[in-house]
Amino acid sequence: MSENAIFRAEGLSKTYPGVKANDNITFSVTEGCIHALLGENGAGKSTLVKTIYGLVRPDEGRMWLGGQAFAPADPHAARAAGVGLVFQHFSLFDAMSVAENIALGLDNPPPRRELAERIATISRDYGLPLNPNRLIADLSAGERQRVEIIRALLGHPRLLIMDEPTSVLTPQEAEILFATLRQLAGAGTSILYISHKLDEIRTHCDRATILRGGRVVDSCNPRDHTARELAAMMVGGEMRDIDRSGRRPGEVLLQVRDLSLAPLSIDGTSLKSLSLDLRAGEVLAIGGVAGNGQEELLSALSGEITSAPGTIALEGQDMSRLGPVARRRAGLLAAPEDRLGHAAVPGFSLVENALLTAAPRQDLAPGGMIRRAAARSFTERVIAEFDVRTPGPDTAASALSGGNLQKFVIGREVLQDPHVLVVNQPTWGVDAGAAAAIRQALLNLAAGGAGVIVISQDLEELLELGDRFCALNEGRLSDPRPTDGLSLDEIGLMLGGAHGMEAAHVAA
Amino acid sequence: MIDPVSVFLMLLSAATPLLFAALGELIVERSGVLNLGVEGMMITGALAGFAAADATGNPLIGFAVAAIAGCAISMIFGVLTQFLLANQVATGLALALFGLGLTALFGKPYEGVKAPSMALGPLRIHWIVWLGLAMVPLIWWFLQRSRAGLILRGIGENHHAAHALGHKVHLYRLAAIGFGGAMAGIGGAYISIATVLQWTEGMTAGAGWIALALVVFSGWRAFGVLAGAWLFGGVTVLQLRLQAAGIAVPVQLLAMAPYLATIIALVVISARRKGSAAPGSLGKIFHATS
């Protein structure tokens, strides 16, 4: 297999202060093959990608590309050698046009008119329709990714790296992406596909290299293994099944009627006459692609934005005109999506962050005087019960890893004994172990008689947690459907399908 | 009473210092750097240019030296903010005060000295005015059509993305800051060498601050800067004419007019614009994390 290897890494190591991000990594990618790089957050995938793309220099080890020694000093050198990268967090320039964005990623861009023609050609060939004159800010996530892909393809890469490309796509958009990748692989481009989504790797990838703690733990054909086996290799131990028992829907706790709301920002979405009922002991899953009104819905429920009288009622009491503190007192709690900045103050300690939301219900600041000891013990309880890995309750929120901070943010609300808890993206960017813990906590909360609303883009999570599922699409909420028997395809259609994306229509 | 042609010629002259300083700052801000020290760089250019013109008797050499001096003092800001990652707002304010203080000290010997006379260009308009006008389409072309301008805008819009694509963020920003300094220097020298014809302490009189406002007012566009500079220059000339005509309005109110007009225009334009045209990374410190 090494004869037709297009890329080979041998003994790559990179140490950051206190952490060995890559430890003696050796693997090779065969020509014309879709090769998965599988691992949890912190397994060293990003460092490896940055090394191949010339953004990070390895401390040790060597690489070969197309049979030649390969040690890129910067991304220009990597691109010149034939490496293309589609970033996970898009490296796009919002206020600039598609053509300008693409030109910025090429080393010798052709004149404007010729570039526009080449963009048109390549987008036709690969079924990635794109208007070169549109602003990035006006594009959907799927379209933005197309810009990244076309930018990478215009460099004629021999090795195309895709860093978690499907995390922002609907299932249908993802299918189109895979059709494109297949076509590319058929034409001889090798693809290094980075993900932690086991199912798509099992369906679409020819090889998988599994990373854990900066090391290669295994290399296999993912089609020969079950998702559970791959997960075990990735996490290093058996995954525990989620326990969904013990829940009985009770009376309606939260009633939303005809909730309409203007967008929060210019690129936000307005809520259009939304209605829902949430029962005690029930988890309502709300799915949708980002930017379809999730932020607006969470803000309306949490009380950050008030709505017309009579639109939101908790246990028969009108909440619509109340602010977040009053709603918290009444038992309606929320945990927003953005943990650094919205759910938590990055520079504040965990104790201070706990105070910010828990003060009303836990009586941590009676008469405006902070009870430090009580706040501290509440924080310690969150840390202990939710297994938050931190040096102590006085550590700044920004010093915690994403998964640990997320456990803290969710735990802080769960332990306040809410009647209704609304969470947005509870496991976004969190590794599998922490995600499982958070999901279990939400289910336990519902089993205890609370109502839970989970807003998420992760459809598998929604199916795993929810009793009923609604799709939020352009600010409209679909009728709820029981999650039992609901397939991913059906959900994809409920979410608005592929948003006008079309499949590759050129014979490969 | 007021001859439109001569008013327009005066307007061109009154707008020139602002035009230079604001075009320079436009490039700086488009690269994502907020340099509030324009006033300090202008006054440095005003003194250095005046001194060089006085020493050589050649005003054009004076302008060249002013550009060099403005660029040199801007490098203090550049090194502090780009390499030592100092806060841009605080450093810029310090630069403004530093320039004013430094020139007050070294300008003493030049007080009362008269500037050398200079030759005028076509249409009896000073060459520097022509240069300033030429800079407008040139800078537009640079930003919108050239490769370097595209990268510069990209860095200003999202420095992390630009870095990830392999563009040299600090290098481009340092070059932009230096260019901004040179332009501010020329703008300042135009006041001392071409309009007032002598050196006085603090003679830029807030032009640097107005230039900063113009950049915002323009929506970070070269031709917008020109429009703003002409508006300010026009109102300045008009109020001077009105003063001369002995109109029964207090002088203080008239003198206030150009500033007031600029602020009103800014407010109106900002209120009408949807969102902000400001570069995405404006004023943020870039530190590569890898």
PDB file of C-alpha atoms in Angstrom, chain A residues 34 42 86 252 276 388:
ATOM      1  CA  ILE A  34     -11.196   8.913   1.178  1.00  0.00           C
ATOM      2  CA  GLY A  42      -8.265  17.041  21.909  1.00  0.00           C
ATOM      3  CA  VAL A  86     -11.297  23.105   3.919  1.00  0.00           C
ATOM      4  CA  VAL A 252     -48.662  20.843  30.332  1.00  0.00           C
ATOM      5  CA  LEU A 276     -45.824  24.656  21.409  1.00  0.00           C
ATOM      6  CA  VAL A 388     -16.295  19.290  35.892  1.00  0.00           C
TER       7      VAL A 388
END
